[in-house]
Short mmCIF file of C-alpha atoms and ligand atoms in Angstrom, two decimals:
data_model
loop_
_atom_site.label_atom_id
_atom_site.label_comp_id
_atom_site.label_asym_id
_atom_site.label_seq_id
_atom_site.Cartn_x
_atom_site.Cartn_y
_atom_site.Cartn_z
CA MET A 30 -5.45 -23.27 -10.70
CA ARG A 31 -3.06 -20.36 -12.97
CA ILE A 32 -2.49 -17.91 -9.86
CA GLY A 33 -0.63 -14.87 -10.99
CA VAL A 34 1.07 -12.34 -8.08
CA VAL A 35 0.63 -8.48 -8.45
CA GLY A 36 3.52 -6.58 -6.72
CA ILE A 37 5.51 -9.99 -6.78
CA ALA A 38 8.56 -8.57 -5.27
CA GLY A 39 7.18 -7.26 -1.79
CA ARG A 40 7.14 -8.53 1.47
CA MET A 41 3.89 -10.27 1.02
CA GLY A 42 4.09 -10.55 -3.12
CA ARG A 43 7.12 -12.97 -2.34
CA LEU A 44 5.53 -15.26 0.33
CA ILE A 45 2.18 -15.51 -2.08
CA ALA A 46 4.42 -16.65 -4.66
CA GLU A 47 5.96 -19.49 -2.66
CA GLU A 48 2.35 -20.31 -0.93
CA ILE A 49 0.86 -20.77 -4.56
CA LEU A 50 3.60 -23.13 -5.36
CA ALA A 51 3.34 -25.04 -1.91
CA ALA A 52 -0.53 -25.46 -2.59
CA GLY A 53 0.19 -27.37 -5.63
CA HIS A 54 -0.91 -24.34 -8.13
CA ALA A 55 0.64 -23.14 -11.22
CA LEU A 56 2.35 -19.58 -11.10
CA SER A 57 1.44 -17.78 -13.86
CA GLY A 58 4.06 -15.09 -13.57
CA GLY A 59 3.98 -11.71 -11.47
CA THR A 60 4.45 -7.62 -11.87
CA GLU A 61 6.56 -4.99 -10.53
CA ARG A 62 5.98 -1.30 -10.28
CA PRO A 63 8.23 0.00 -12.77
CA GLY A 64 11.52 1.85 -11.53
CA SER A 65 10.67 -0.23 -8.02
CA GLY A 66 14.20 -1.49 -8.06
CA GLN A 67 12.49 -4.56 -6.75
CA ALA A 68 13.64 -7.58 -9.18
CA ILE A 69 11.09 -10.28 -9.86
CA PRO A 70 12.20 -13.73 -8.82
CA ASP A 71 14.36 -16.00 -11.06
CA GLY A 72 12.35 -18.58 -13.44
CA THR A 73 9.09 -16.55 -12.45
CA THR A 74 7.64 -14.92 -15.91
CA ALA A 75 7.37 -10.94 -15.40
CA PHE A 76 4.37 -9.45 -16.98
CA PRO A 77 4.16 -5.73 -18.15
CA ASP A 78 1.01 -4.80 -16.32
CA VAL A 79 -1.89 -6.55 -14.55
CA ALA A 80 -4.19 -6.55 -17.54
CA ALA A 81 -1.31 -8.89 -19.11
CA LEU A 82 -1.39 -10.97 -15.77
CA ALA A 83 -4.68 -11.66 -15.74
CA ALA A 84 -4.98 -12.96 -19.14
CA ALA A 85 -2.79 -15.71 -18.45
CA SER A 86 -4.50 -16.44 -14.96
CA ASP A 87 -7.29 -17.54 -13.48
CA ALA A 88 -6.85 -15.67 -10.36
CA VAL A 89 -4.64 -12.95 -9.69
CA ILE A 90 -3.60 -11.81 -5.94
CA ASP A 91 -2.91 -7.95 -5.29
CA PHE A 92 -1.42 -6.78 -2.18
CA THR A 93 0.49 -3.73 -3.39
CA HIS A 94 -0.25 0.13 -2.68
CA ALA A 95 -3.74 2.25 -2.34
CA ASP A 96 -2.15 4.43 -5.18
CA VAL A 97 -2.56 1.92 -8.04
CA THR A 98 -5.91 -0.14 -6.36
CA ALA A 99 -8.39 1.94 -8.64
CA ALA A 100 -6.53 1.53 -11.68
CA HIS A 101 -6.20 -2.50 -11.01
CA ALA A 102 -9.73 -2.12 -10.67
CA ALA A 103 -10.27 -0.46 -13.94
CA ALA A 104 -7.80 -2.94 -15.69
CA LEU A 105 -9.01 -6.18 -14.27
CA SER A 106 -13.05 -5.30 -14.48
CA ALA A 107 -12.34 -6.39 -18.28
CA SER A 108 -10.57 -9.38 -17.34
CA ALA A 109 -11.61 -12.98 -16.90
CA ALA A 110 -9.69 -13.63 -13.74
CA ALA A 111 -10.79 -13.31 -10.29
CA TRP A 112 -8.92 -10.74 -7.86
CA VAL A 113 -7.67 -11.32 -4.61
CA LEU A 114 -7.45 -7.73 -3.04
CA GLY A 115 -5.32 -7.33 0.44
CA THR A 116 -3.99 -4.04 -0.34
CA THR A 117 -5.18 -1.69 2.60
CA GLY A 118 -5.29 2.22 3.14
CA LEU A 119 -7.93 2.36 0.40
CA SER A 120 -9.99 5.72 0.29
CA ALA A 121 -13.67 5.65 -0.33
CA ALA A 122 -13.42 6.07 -4.19
CA ASP A 123 -10.90 3.24 -4.46
CA ASP A 124 -13.57 1.11 -2.44
CA ALA A 125 -15.93 2.64 -5.14
CA ALA A 126 -13.80 1.43 -8.06
CA VAL A 127 -13.48 -2.21 -6.36
CA ALA A 128 -17.26 -2.45 -6.32
CA HIS A 129 -17.71 -1.48 -9.88
CA ALA A 130 -15.33 -4.23 -10.75
CA ALA A 131 -16.92 -6.72 -8.71
CA GLN A 132 -19.88 -5.99 -10.92
CA GLY A 133 -17.85 -7.99 -13.85
CA ILE A 134 -15.36 -10.15 -11.90
CA ALA A 135 -15.17 -12.20 -8.67
CA VAL A 136 -13.58 -10.27 -6.07
CA VAL A 137 -12.33 -11.08 -2.83
CA GLN A 138 -11.06 -8.10 -0.70
CA SER A 139 -10.22 -8.69 2.67
CA PRO A 140 -8.21 -6.36 5.04
CA ASN A 141 -6.87 -9.60 6.92
CA PHE A 142 -6.74 -12.74 5.06
CA GLY A 143 -5.57 -14.88 8.38
CA PRO A 144 -8.22 -17.37 9.66
CA GLY A 145 -8.01 -16.33 12.98
CA ILE A 146 -8.76 -12.48 12.20
CA THR A 147 -12.02 -13.61 10.04
CA LEU A 148 -13.09 -15.78 13.26
CA LEU A 149 -12.40 -12.40 15.15
CA LEU A 150 -14.54 -9.99 12.65
CA ALA A 151 -17.70 -12.11 13.25
CA LEU A 152 -17.36 -12.09 16.95
CA ALA A 153 -16.70 -8.41 17.08
CA GLU A 154 -20.05 -7.72 14.93
CA GLN A 155 -21.77 -9.89 17.31
CA LEU A 156 -20.45 -8.43 20.62
CA GLY A 157 -21.31 -5.15 18.91
CA ALA A 158 -24.82 -6.33 18.53
CA ALA A 159 -24.99 -7.63 22.04
CA LEU A 160 -23.58 -5.20 24.10
CA PRO A 161 -25.64 -1.60 24.49
CA ALA A 162 -23.18 1.02 22.92
CA ALA A 163 -24.35 3.24 25.76
CA ASP A 164 -22.86 1.43 28.22
CA TYR A 165 -20.03 -0.58 26.55
CA ASP A 166 -17.13 1.98 25.00
CA ALA A 167 -15.70 0.26 21.80
CA GLU A 168 -11.72 0.49 21.40
CA ILE A 169 -9.67 -0.85 18.78
CA LEU A 170 -5.79 -1.26 19.50
CA GLU A 171 -3.21 -2.36 16.96
CA MET A 172 0.37 -2.64 16.56
CA HIS A 173 2.57 -3.32 13.55
CA HIS A 174 6.13 -3.16 12.38
CA ARG A 175 7.99 0.05 11.85
CA HIS A 176 7.46 0.11 7.71
CA LYS A 177 3.91 -0.01 7.86
CA VAL A 178 2.65 2.79 5.99
CA ASP A 179 -0.96 3.18 7.07
CA ALA A 180 -2.75 3.81 10.15
CA PRO A 181 -5.08 2.58 11.67
CA SER A 182 -4.38 -0.49 10.12
CA GLY A 183 -6.70 -2.19 7.79
CA THR A 184 -8.10 -5.00 9.77
CA ALA A 185 -8.37 -2.41 12.83
CA ILE A 186 -10.69 -0.69 10.53
CA GLY A 187 -12.33 -4.06 9.64
CA LEU A 188 -13.02 -4.70 13.09
CA GLY A 189 -14.31 -1.01 13.35
CA ARG A 190 -16.79 -1.74 11.02
CA ALA A 191 -18.12 -5.03 12.26
CA VAL A 192 -18.46 -3.27 15.79
CA ALA A 193 -20.36 -0.77 13.83
CA ARG A 194 -22.14 -3.40 11.96
CA GLY A 195 -23.62 -5.03 15.08
CA ARG A 196 -24.58 -1.82 16.36
CA GLY A 197 -26.55 -0.55 13.11
CA VAL A 198 -24.56 2.51 12.54
CA ARG A 199 -21.70 3.76 10.01
CA LEU A 200 -18.01 3.72 11.22
CA GLU A 201 -17.71 6.96 9.55
CA ASP A 202 -20.28 8.46 11.81
CA VAL A 203 -18.79 7.14 15.04
CA MET A 204 -15.06 6.94 14.18
CA ALA A 205 -12.71 8.72 16.70
CA SER A 206 -9.07 8.01 15.81
CA GLY A 207 -5.68 10.07 16.28
CA ARG A 208 -6.91 11.43 19.61
CA ASP A 209 -4.14 14.25 20.72
CA GLY A 210 -4.58 17.27 22.85
CA HIS A 211 -7.66 18.52 24.34
CA THR A 212 -10.42 16.27 23.07
CA GLY A 213 -13.17 16.60 25.23
CA PRO A 214 -14.59 13.66 27.00
CA ARG A 215 -15.41 10.35 25.03
CA PRO A 216 -18.42 10.71 22.75
CA PRO A 217 -21.16 8.00 23.46
CA GLY A 218 -21.24 5.49 20.93
CA ALA A 219 -17.68 6.57 19.78
CA ILE A 220 -15.76 3.70 18.37
CA GLY A 221 -12.24 4.39 19.26
CA PHE A 222 -8.36 3.50 17.66
CA ALA A 223 -5.12 3.35 18.99
CA ALA A 224 -1.93 2.78 16.43
CA LEU A 225 1.33 1.61 17.78
CA ARG A 226 4.56 1.12 15.36
CA GLY A 227 7.68 -0.46 16.07
CA GLY A 228 9.91 -3.29 15.52
CA ASN A 229 8.78 -6.13 13.46
CA VAL A 230 5.62 -6.83 14.57
CA VAL A 231 3.24 -8.84 12.32
CA GLY A 232 0.36 -7.62 13.65
CA GLU A 233 -1.74 -7.25 16.81
CA HIS A 234 -5.15 -6.42 17.05
CA THR A 235 -7.28 -6.32 20.46
CA VAL A 236 -11.12 -5.29 20.50
CA LEU A 237 -11.83 -4.01 23.87
CA PHE A 238 -15.60 -2.97 25.27
CA ALA A 239 -14.80 -1.25 28.28
CA ALA A 240 -18.19 -0.78 31.03
CA GLY A 241 -17.97 0.73 34.18
CA ALA A 242 -18.04 -2.76 35.59
CA GLU A 243 -16.17 -4.97 33.52
CA HIS A 244 -13.91 -4.96 30.44
CA ILE A 245 -14.27 -7.63 27.38
CA ALA A 246 -11.13 -7.62 25.28
CA LEU A 247 -10.82 -10.21 22.22
CA THR A 248 -7.03 -10.14 21.29
CA HIS A 249 -5.33 -11.84 18.14
CA ARG A 250 -1.51 -11.91 17.72
CA ALA A 251 -0.04 -12.87 14.01
CA PHE A 252 3.61 -14.15 14.28
CA ASP A 253 4.04 -14.91 10.85
CA ARG A 254 2.81 -13.19 7.56
CA ARG A 255 3.00 -16.59 5.76
CA MET A 256 -0.48 -17.11 7.09
CA PHE A 257 -2.17 -14.05 5.02
CA ALA A 258 -0.25 -15.25 2.12
CA ALA A 259 -1.85 -18.69 2.73
CA GLY A 260 -5.07 -17.73 3.38
CA ALA A 261 -5.08 -15.53 0.04
CA VAL A 262 -4.02 -18.43 -1.99
CA ARG A 263 -6.80 -20.31 -0.81
CA ALA A 264 -8.96 -17.41 -1.50
CA ALA A 265 -7.36 -17.36 -4.98
CA ALA A 266 -8.77 -21.01 -5.26
CA TRP A 267 -11.98 -20.27 -4.28
CA ALA A 268 -12.89 -17.28 -6.10
CA ALA A 269 -11.50 -18.80 -9.52
CA GLY A 270 -14.76 -19.44 -11.63
CA LYS A 271 -17.23 -17.83 -9.34
CA PRO A 272 -20.18 -15.70 -10.66
CA PRO A 273 -19.31 -11.50 -10.51
CA GLY A 274 -19.66 -10.16 -6.69
CA LEU A 275 -17.58 -8.35 -3.97
CA TYR A 276 -16.79 -11.36 -1.65
CA SER A 277 -15.05 -11.76 1.71
CA MET A 278 -12.50 -14.23 3.53
CA LYS A 279 -15.79 -15.14 5.61
CA ASP A 280 -17.59 -16.20 2.30
CA VAL A 281 -14.27 -18.23 1.74
CA MET A 282 -14.05 -19.75 5.15
CA GLY A 283 -18.17 -20.14 4.80
CA ILE A 284 -18.68 -18.15 7.85
CA GLY A 285 -22.29 -16.40 8.05
P1 NAD B 941 5.70 -3.88 0.18
O1 NAD B 941 6.19 -2.18 0.02
O2 NAD B 941 7.02 -4.89 0.72
O3 NAD B 941 5.33 -4.35 -1.28
C1 NAD B 941 4.61 -4.03 -1.83
C2 NAD B 941 4.93 -4.31 -3.08
O4 NAD B 941 3.98 -3.73 -4.38
C3 NAD B 941 5.98 -3.59 -3.79
O5 NAD B 941 7.21 -4.69 -4.16
C4 NAD B 941 5.88 -2.60 -5.16
O6 NAD B 941 7.10 -2.36 -5.54
C5 NAD B 941 4.93 -3.37 -5.58
N1 NAD B 941 3.87 -2.11 -6.47
C6 NAD B 941 3.73 -1.43 -5.67
N2 NAD B 941 2.97 -0.97 -6.81
C7 NAD B 941 2.60 -1.52 -7.95
C8 NAD B 941 2.01 -1.47 -9.29
N3 NAD B 941 1.49 -0.62 -10.05
N4 NAD B 941 2.45 -2.68 -9.76
C9 NAD B 941 3.27 -3.59 -9.52
N5 NAD B 941 3.80 -3.58 -8.35
C10 NAD B 941 3.69 -2.79 -7.80
O7 NAD B 941 4.46 -4.06 1.41
P2 NAD B 941 3.69 -5.26 1.85
O8 NAD B 941 4.31 -5.50 3.06
O9 NAD B 941 3.73 -6.60 0.89
O10 NAD B 941 2.13 -4.88 2.21
C11 NAD B 941 1.47 -4.53 0.59
C12 NAD B 941 -0.30 -4.38 0.92
O11 NAD B 941 -0.84 -5.45 1.42
C13 NAD B 941 0.07 -3.06 2.03
O12 NAD B 941 -1.40 -2.48 1.65
C14 NAD B 941 -0.56 -3.89 3.46
O13 NAD B 941 -1.09 -3.20 4.39
C15 NAD B 941 -1.13 -5.54 2.87
N6 NAD B 941 -1.26 -6.13 3.67
C16 NAD B 941 -2.32 -6.99 3.52
C17 NAD B 941 -2.71 -8.43 4.43
C18 NAD B 941 -4.13 -8.81 4.33
O14 NAD B 941 -4.19 -10.04 4.86
N7 NAD B 941 -5.36 -8.43 3.63
C19 NAD B 941 -1.76 -9.01 5.06
C20 NAD B 941 -0.56 -8.15 4.98
C21 NAD B 941 -0.04 -7.02 4.55
#
């Protein structure tokens, strides 16, 4: 299996390259943003762009920046490689570009490639379906390191979407994020978000269902981002050669 890494000098890119080799696959090479000042690791083949990398790979793994996701979607939709996409902070237009690319190639997209969060996503949907929205207020709390550029985290939004799916609503219609000032009372059925930033926190997420007489909280703490990298490599090996489609880590893990 030949796997390439887009943004190979990034925090995640470097770990993904290591995990590809640790899993016994071939590292086909990597790309970096021109002028990023980030060096491609010694001994790794540098490709000028994502299309050239894909031409030499069975799958490419992309943990870069939302600004370039739509361009990557356009470049990869004409390739034969599967696309594992971990970049977060995507706009609705970016999501549409990813869905369009998935008509031509296999795409595995997840806000979190860790197995624990993938299970948490499934549980959040089940709780959303089981607990009446009128009685149980859903709140998603997250904390990440000081370098993170988007909020709420992609994982937090994914958890909110899972609760919304369980409730049969669209997250966009009920999302309450960035509360500040005189907000008024909590709207019934809202799914709230709170984001903390600081230190070196790899990722903490809690899904809280708060009723008058009880609270139910599910918490996940990630201690090493290598776990995301290993999950992304597992997804790449699973997706290579699969028919076109938009897959999730739940598909990779076989969780319904
Ligand atoms: P980072 O800033 O350390 O790395 C991003 C890298 O991408 C940089 O090296 C940058 O130069 C490179 N890059 C940007 N545009 C590029 C382009 N056009 N071509 C090639 N390279 C380009 O950030 P990071 O901590 O590695 O995170 C990257 C992304 O992955 C973020 O969106 C983050 O939220 C996400 N992330 C997702 C998961 C997950 O499991 N889905 C886990 C961790 C991080």
